[in-house]
Amino acid sequence: MPLRLSHLFLRTLRDNPADAEVASHQLLVRAGYIRRAAPGVYTWLPLGLTVLRKIEAIVREEMNRIGAQEVHFPALLPKEPYEATGRWDDYGDGIFRLKDRKEADYLLAPTHEEVFTLLVKDLYSSYKDLPLSIYQIQTKYRDEARPRAGLLRGREFIMKDSYSFALTEEDQSAAYDAHREAYLRIFDRLGLPVVPVNAQSGAMGGSASEEFLFPCDIGEDTFVESDGGFRANVEAVTTPAPEPLDFSELPAAQVHHTPGTDTIATLVDAANTHQPRADREWTAADTLKNVVVAAVLPDGTRRIVVLGVPGNREVDLKRAEATIGGLLGVGGEVALEAANETDLKKHPGLVRGYIGPGLSLDAPVLGTESSGISYLVDPRVVSGTSWITGANQADQHVFGLVAGRDFGWDGIIESVVVESGDPAPDGSGPLRTRRGIEMGHIFHLGTRYAEALGLQVLDVNGKLATVTMGSYGFGVTRALAAIAEATHDEKGLIWPAAIAPADVHLVATGKGEEVYAAAEALIAELEDAGLSAIYDDRPKVSPGVKFGDAELLGVPMLVTVGRGLKNGTIELKDRRSGESREVPVAEAAAEVLAHVKGLQDSKGAR
Amino acid sequence: MPLRLSHLFLRTLRDNPADAEVASHQLLVRAGYIRRAAPGVYTWLPLGLTVLRKIEAIVREEMNRIGAQEVHFPALLPKEPYEATGRWDDYGDGIFRLKDRKEADYLLAPTHEEVFTLLVKDLYSSYKDLPLSIYQIQTKYRDEARPRAGLLRGREFIMKDSYSFALTEEDQSAAYDAHREAYLRIFDRLGLPVVPVNAQSGAMGGSASEEFLFPCDIGEDTFVESDGGFRANVEAVTTPAPEPLDFSELPAAQVHHTPGTDTIATLVDAANTHQPRADREWTAADTLKNVVVAAVLPDGTRRIVVLGVPGNREVDLKRAEATIGGLLGVGGEVALEAANETDLKKHPGLVRGYIGPGLSLDAPVLGTESSGISYLVDPRVVSGTSWITGANQADQHVFGLVAGRDFGWDGIIESVVVESGDPAPDGSGPLRTRRGIEMGHIFHLGTRYAEALGLQVLDVNGKLATVTMGSYGFGVTRALAAIAEATHDEKGLIWPAAIAPADVHLVATGKGEEVYAAAEALIAELEDAGLSAIYDDRPKVSPGVKFGDAELLGVPMLVTVGRGLKNGTIELKDRRSGESREVPVAEAAAEVLAHVKGLQDSKGAR
């Protein structure tokens, strides 16, 4: 049975909803695929649900193909397992917590590492049971600070999450590789171009991971790539450290009075005016900028950190967050934010605009116990490099301050924005930066969860051994939105054939009964051949509205039974290219079948 | 590909889990279909998930068949719509409530009337859009006081809920009838014998409803049926009121000293000893028992009610709850409970063991403004009936107290336990009482939700008209448990063919390679013919364990490739009947196919 628009629970909108800023969100609402139920929480209408289920089916097929077995966990879970791994606290405000009538603590799970681990512990006890990969396609919850872009960052959403369990690194790597291949096949079938990039693993606690990013200007992630094939999330980019320089010939540092130079720009101007260099002008790259930030530990305490970076670079706190915890010797999630007035008041030695590394001047010696402030520098600040930087006194800068001779540091941190032109860490050439949306993420977890929850099995020698794990996330609802984002045009959605809500959208126009009879006959033929159809049979709707709705809904193959019928023809139109042609009624079904087959083979999106 | 037990994520248990009291719960855990994640919250293992999805598919097919369209709502919903209908408060402790990071109130929805209503309001505006039936198969949450019996009363569970929208009673009745027929088809396909019974509609606020009960000793619902075809939940049974009797010839009431008669039994004994009746003995049915209860209003206040019932009947507070709100003129859910000491102390005129209706004696006059107590009587207490009852003074009873002559009442209420032998309200003969599990519930909702949420559409005359609704619930996870309950035996589960996790469970026994080769060949043949198989290929597991697991898992068709192979035969066994036979290898596939087809046609369970 076709989906008849005279009865389908659908209402298309001419105007973009006020709260929708990105095209996928606008079009999915306008075309009647989803409706907002609360911020970041959506209701699926019939067409949206059909597309969603098709994506789920593809994901399921590819998971089953690699031997992963499907299970299904509750969304409502008790606190205890998440407390055992520390994530109950680590997630901070990012998860929904609640109490039952007996005041027991629960959460709506954001991911399920803990309970998958416990389930395997419950069922399995021997190396013979491993390796194992299990997965679910399930509703997840995150209390996002800023739900945005419709389904792209929601608070209730569907994910496929898999977990692998192995006793050896080889088996774990094989499971990881199998998932990687499966993900690439899924994206290929979905017609969604993604790039796998190296990534930091954040709260998951893993040791290695890759993200699958859909390159897209509205993406929240930034990644880099080089012509030589290097690709990584910016958080995972490392700066090739220059070789240390010989500083034996360098002149001693000199402090200069530099009033009104509390920005890099004014400092560079002043330097060129009052202390010009013979061979070339000073630039921002010659200055060392010292940025005061606060590290917020999991227990809420704030620790002051000064980041020393070349003056021509901007600080990227998200990159710095990836390693700050380790550098400070703190477990759990450590957030970085700009230092506030209260922070600064506690450290009057930090003279805004004139902060420098620790010097033998009347200034706080950074990076020592006495100040309690950690001084962390960019990898470019190698021994022997010479800098113009603050002298820790108002209106004073020091020129020719040499790293490793005049100042030291507590650690080295990647804390600046990666820029196009930076060298790839593997020497494969200069990097380009691009924006992307994270569609999937695969992790080597190591033994973190197995250790926290006691997942051990008997190994081949009859001894208890801790299990090694991997976890593999795939955003199902997000994939739907990303595909809409990737394939739409100004008229509406354009679905890849593999996940379109129907194979054919047939519009009947005109008032004669013969039009509707011919349309019904064609649909019967197409359905007999295994195709599905949306059929616009609305009797009192104008052809313009019908064509507009057809283009908005986005089925890739459009068929019109109308004006041509008196000449014995039906119109076929490719939604993407806009190309159309008239075919004789008797050949229409065969032509539609051939066209749909072509779309399916080409996967629609390319 | 068969499900190979050498790799399937499964562990069967020999012993019943400590927390499982009913057979379905015990067996579903022991057979590795589900695992408990928290009280009333379960994880689905691969076999359980397969059965669950098959049930969902049948429900979906039958919903689609009646033209209902599938949508999908969030589980996480904002408070406001539920506040508009009053259910945010009415549900009391029965729902999970939570706050997001902005302190906004949310709930995990127990049912979705409100948001379905709002969605239709959002999309539709005209009579031309109606009637409409939409549904979802979705995860629901209820914070049950006592989650029990595994999946039969859980806190996270899957329901199919549909809602119909119409402008006329005819259209609404047609949608109701269509759902009723669909439900009967679903239960038929699931092989689950259910009986539709008339029901009160409780918190849903409807005007008429039916429950589909699976008759079962462990059921929490009691229903009645007569040979003449009357069937109802006990809460929906009405007592045929006897005709008023002429009391003009009856003697005046007399108070007697009846020390030590504060129970019906001691009162009847004393009456027969000291005031014997000429024609026959006094029985409990001659006494009027007055039971003090407290009605707890939605705002928490307690109102005292005295229930006057024949002394041979027990009070059923759940039945009384169905109508108490209306009788007291109070909206929302009113709970009834036994009066406590505090309640009784406030009314010293209520002399325990000697309470009677209001009399012109030194006692509180029940049912008047002055006492604040409502006096509600059983329908059997009609005008002219004569009773032995309390005289509102210690050690005093009154004999021959005539209803309508000597005492009155504030209302009539169904408040006693319906007993086998009671007459059916429709005159179709005596009732039998049975226990059952509620599998589905269909409601005429009327305009309650549409009015509360402003769902109006333009009618054929261009005027705004309020939409009439119905709601239709079906417990998907509960159905799975009920089927397990209905069809198991002492050895394990026995699934109806339509929802079994596989069509065939094939056990290979023995050590020779030829056994496994023959088994693989047979499976290939069966799979080519479209059957699915569980294949016990575990190399080092004894035949006894394999057979035990096969019977525990409950696939209805068992095949053994083993000892008979040297004689050229394979064993086929029907799991339910236990009948087995050897068939030649060459004919095995055809025989299996024929047997499975027979099981499918018979729907397995009957």
Short mmCIF file of N, CA and C in Angstrom, two decimals, chain B residues 373-450:
data_model
loop_
_atom_site.label_atom_id
_atom_site.label_comp_id
_atom_site.label_asym_id
_atom_site.label_seq_id
_atom_site.Cartn_x
_atom_site.Cartn_y
_atom_site.Cartn_z
N ILE B 373 -19.15 12.81 58.33
CA ILE B 373 -18.89 11.45 57.84
C ILE B 373 -19.95 11.10 56.80
N SER B 374 -19.48 10.53 55.66
CA SER B 374 -20.43 10.08 54.65
C SER B 374 -20.78 8.62 54.91
N TYR B 375 -22.04 8.29 54.77
CA TYR B 375 -22.48 6.91 54.96
C TYR B 375 -22.94 6.39 53.60
N LEU B 376 -22.21 5.40 53.11
CA LEU B 376 -22.48 4.86 51.77
C LEU B 376 -22.80 3.38 51.91
N VAL B 377 -23.86 2.94 51.25
CA VAL B 377 -24.28 1.55 51.45
C VAL B 377 -24.20 0.74 50.16
N ASP B 378 -24.10 -0.57 50.38
CA ASP B 378 -24.10 -1.53 49.29
C ASP B 378 -25.46 -1.50 48.59
N PRO B 379 -25.51 -1.78 47.27
CA PRO B 379 -26.79 -1.75 46.56
C PRO B 379 -27.82 -2.73 47.13
N ARG B 380 -27.37 -3.73 47.88
CA ARG B 380 -28.32 -4.71 48.45
C ARG B 380 -29.12 -4.11 49.61
N VAL B 381 -28.61 -3.00 50.12
CA VAL B 381 -29.30 -2.37 51.27
C VAL B 381 -30.41 -1.47 50.72
N VAL B 382 -31.48 -2.11 50.21
CA VAL B 382 -32.57 -1.30 49.63
C VAL B 382 -33.63 -1.04 50.68
N SER B 383 -34.45 -0.10 50.37
CA SER B 383 -35.53 0.29 51.27
C SER B 383 -36.39 -0.94 51.61
N GLY B 384 -36.62 -1.10 52.89
CA GLY B 384 -37.46 -2.22 53.34
C GLY B 384 -36.67 -3.42 53.82
N THR B 385 -35.39 -3.46 53.58
CA THR B 385 -34.60 -4.58 54.11
C THR B 385 -34.36 -4.34 55.60
N SER B 386 -34.33 -5.42 56.33
CA SER B 386 -34.27 -5.35 57.80
C SER B 386 -32.96 -5.96 58.28
N TRP B 387 -32.31 -5.30 59.23
CA TRP B 387 -30.94 -5.70 59.59
C TRP B 387 -30.71 -5.75 61.09
N ILE B 388 -29.74 -6.61 61.46
CA ILE B 388 -29.15 -6.53 62.80
C ILE B 388 -27.89 -5.69 62.62
N THR B 389 -27.75 -4.63 63.40
CA THR B 389 -26.58 -3.78 63.21
C THR B 389 -26.22 -3.07 64.51
N GLY B 390 -25.09 -2.40 64.51
CA GLY B 390 -24.63 -1.74 65.72
C GLY B 390 -25.55 -0.60 66.13
N ALA B 391 -25.61 -0.37 67.45
CA ALA B 391 -26.47 0.69 67.96
C ALA B 391 -25.68 1.91 68.37
N ASN B 392 -24.41 1.96 67.96
CA ASN B 392 -23.55 3.10 68.25
C ASN B 392 -23.30 3.30 69.73
N GLN B 393 -23.42 2.23 70.49
CA GLN B 393 -23.08 2.24 71.91
C GLN B 393 -22.42 0.90 72.21
N ALA B 394 -21.46 0.91 73.10
CA ALA B 394 -20.75 -0.33 73.40
C ALA B 394 -21.74 -1.40 73.86
N ASP B 395 -21.55 -2.63 73.38
CA ASP B 395 -22.33 -3.80 73.80
C ASP B 395 -23.82 -3.69 73.45
N GLN B 396 -24.13 -2.89 72.45
CA GLN B 396 -25.54 -2.76 72.05
C GLN B 396 -25.68 -2.97 70.55
N HIS B 397 -26.61 -3.82 70.17
CA HIS B 397 -26.99 -3.93 68.76
C HIS B 397 -28.48 -3.71 68.63
N VAL B 398 -28.85 -3.31 67.42
CA VAL B 398 -30.28 -3.11 67.19
C VAL B 398 -30.74 -4.18 66.18
N PHE B 399 -31.89 -4.76 66.45
CA PHE B 399 -32.46 -5.82 65.60
C PHE B 399 -33.65 -5.24 64.84
N GLY B 400 -33.84 -5.70 63.63
CA GLY B 400 -35.00 -5.26 62.85
C GLY B 400 -34.92 -3.80 62.43
N LEU B 401 -33.71 -3.32 62.21
CA LEU B 401 -33.56 -1.93 61.77
C LEU B 401 -33.82 -1.89 60.26
N VAL B 402 -34.79 -1.12 59.84
CA VAL B 402 -35.26 -1.19 58.46
C VAL B 402 -34.75 -0.01 57.64
N ALA B 403 -34.08 -0.38 56.54
CA ALA B 403 -33.54 0.64 55.64
C ALA B 403 -34.70 1.46 55.07
N GLY B 404 -34.52 2.75 55.04
CA GLY B 404 -35.54 3.61 54.46
C GLY B 404 -36.64 3.96 55.44
N ARG B 405 -36.73 3.22 56.50
CA ARG B 405 -37.69 3.57 57.55
C ARG B 405 -36.94 4.12 58.76
N ASP B 406 -35.91 3.36 59.17
CA ASP B 406 -35.17 3.72 60.38
C ASP B 406 -33.85 4.43 60.07
N PHE B 407 -33.35 4.27 58.89
CA PHE B 407 -32.07 4.96 58.55
C PHE B 407 -31.98 5.24 57.06
N GLY B 408 -31.18 6.23 56.76
CA GLY B 408 -30.93 6.60 55.36
C GLY B 408 -29.44 6.55 55.05
N TRP B 409 -29.06 7.05 53.92
CA TRP B 409 -27.64 7.01 53.51
C TRP B 409 -27.35 8.15 52.56
N ASP B 410 -26.05 8.41 52.40
CA ASP B 410 -25.64 9.51 51.51
C ASP B 410 -25.44 9.07 50.07
N GLY B 411 -25.29 7.76 49.89
CA GLY B 411 -25.09 7.27 48.53
C GLY B 411 -24.96 5.77 48.52
N ILE B 412 -24.99 5.22 47.32
CA ILE B 412 -24.88 3.77 47.15
C ILE B 412 -23.56 3.50 46.45
N ILE B 413 -22.82 2.52 46.94
CA ILE B 413 -21.50 2.27 46.37
C ILE B 413 -21.25 0.77 46.25
N GLU B 414 -20.57 0.39 45.14
CA GLU B 414 -20.12 -1.00 44.98
C GLU B 414 -18.82 -1.13 45.78
N SER B 415 -18.87 -1.75 46.93
CA SER B 415 -17.68 -1.77 47.76
C SER B 415 -17.39 -3.15 48.34
N VAL B 416 -18.08 -4.18 47.89
CA VAL B 416 -17.76 -5.51 48.44
C VAL B 416 -17.13 -6.39 47.37
N VAL B 417 -16.38 -7.37 47.85
CA VAL B 417 -15.74 -8.32 46.96
C VAL B 417 -16.82 -9.07 46.18
N VAL B 418 -16.65 -9.08 44.85
CA VAL B 418 -17.57 -9.86 44.03
C VAL B 418 -17.23 -11.34 44.24
N GLU B 419 -18.26 -12.14 44.48
CA GLU B 419 -18.01 -13.55 44.77
C GLU B 419 -18.64 -14.43 43.72
N SER B 420 -18.03 -15.59 43.53
CA SER B 420 -18.62 -16.58 42.64
C SER B 420 -20.04 -16.84 43.12
N GLY B 421 -20.97 -16.88 42.19
CA GLY B 421 -22.36 -17.10 42.55
C GLY B 421 -23.17 -15.82 42.56
N ASP B 422 -22.53 -14.67 42.65
CA ASP B 422 -23.27 -13.41 42.54
C ASP B 422 -23.92 -13.36 41.15
N PRO B 423 -25.05 -12.71 41.06
CA PRO B 423 -25.71 -12.66 39.74
C PRO B 423 -25.03 -11.66 38.81
N ALA B 424 -24.96 -12.01 37.54
CA ALA B 424 -24.43 -11.07 36.55
C ALA B 424 -25.39 -9.89 36.43
N PRO B 425 -24.87 -8.69 36.24
CA PRO B 425 -25.76 -7.52 36.17
C PRO B 425 -26.72 -7.57 34.99
N ASP B 426 -26.36 -8.32 33.95
CA ASP B 426 -27.23 -8.35 32.78
C ASP B 426 -28.19 -9.54 32.81
N GLY B 427 -28.25 -10.22 33.98
CA GLY B 427 -29.19 -11.32 34.10
C GLY B 427 -28.76 -12.59 33.39
N SER B 428 -27.46 -12.66 33.03
CA SER B 428 -27.02 -13.81 32.24
C SER B 428 -26.54 -14.96 33.13
N GLY B 429 -26.93 -14.94 34.41
CA GLY B 429 -26.62 -16.09 35.25
C GLY B 429 -25.60 -15.77 36.32
N PRO B 430 -25.28 -16.75 37.15
CA PRO B 430 -24.34 -16.51 38.23
C PRO B 430 -22.92 -16.28 37.71
N LEU B 431 -22.16 -15.48 38.45
CA LEU B 431 -20.79 -15.14 38.04
C LEU B 431 -19.78 -16.12 38.62
N ARG B 432 -18.73 -16.34 37.86
CA ARG B 432 -17.54 -17.02 38.41
C ARG B 432 -16.45 -15.97 38.50
N THR B 433 -15.61 -16.01 39.54
CA THR B 433 -14.48 -15.06 39.60
C THR B 433 -13.21 -15.77 39.17
N ARG B 434 -12.38 -15.05 38.45
CA ARG B 434 -11.10 -15.60 37.98
C ARG B 434 -10.03 -14.52 38.10
N ARG B 435 -8.77 -14.96 38.15
CA ARG B 435 -7.65 -14.03 38.17
C ARG B 435 -7.12 -13.85 36.75
N GLY B 436 -6.55 -12.70 36.48
CA GLY B 436 -5.99 -12.48 35.15
C GLY B 436 -4.92 -11.39 35.17
N ILE B 437 -4.16 -11.36 34.09
CA ILE B 437 -3.14 -10.32 33.91
C ILE B 437 -3.63 -9.40 32.80
N GLU B 438 -3.58 -8.11 33.06
CA GLU B 438 -4.03 -7.14 32.06
C GLU B 438 -3.01 -7.05 30.94
N MET B 439 -3.41 -7.41 29.74
CA MET B 439 -2.50 -7.40 28.59
C MET B 439 -2.71 -6.16 27.72
N GLY B 440 -3.92 -5.65 27.77
CA GLY B 440 -4.23 -4.49 26.95
C GLY B 440 -5.43 -3.80 27.56
N HIS B 441 -5.63 -2.56 27.15
CA HIS B 441 -6.72 -1.78 27.72
C HIS B 441 -7.12 -0.74 26.69
N ILE B 442 -8.38 -0.71 26.34
CA ILE B 442 -8.85 0.27 25.36
C ILE B 442 -9.89 1.17 26.00
N PHE B 443 -9.80 2.45 25.69
CA PHE B 443 -10.60 3.46 26.36
C PHE B 443 -11.30 4.40 25.36
N HIS B 444 -12.53 4.68 25.62
CA HIS B 444 -13.13 5.91 25.08
C HIS B 444 -12.72 7.03 26.01
N LEU B 445 -11.98 7.98 25.53
CA LEU B 445 -11.54 9.07 26.42
C LEU B 445 -12.50 10.24 26.45
N GLY B 446 -13.33 10.34 25.44
CA GLY B 446 -14.18 11.52 25.36
C GLY B 446 -13.33 12.75 25.05
N THR B 447 -13.71 13.88 25.63
CA THR B 447 -13.03 15.14 25.29
C THR B 447 -12.12 15.64 26.41
N ARG B 448 -11.89 14.80 27.44
CA ARG B 448 -11.11 15.26 28.59
C ARG B 448 -9.76 15.90 28.17
N TYR B 449 -8.99 15.16 27.36
CA TYR B 449 -7.66 15.66 27.01
C TYR B 449 -7.75 16.80 25.99
N ALA B 450 -8.66 16.65 25.04
CA ALA B 450 -8.80 17.70 24.03
C ALA B 450 -9.22 19.02 24.68
#
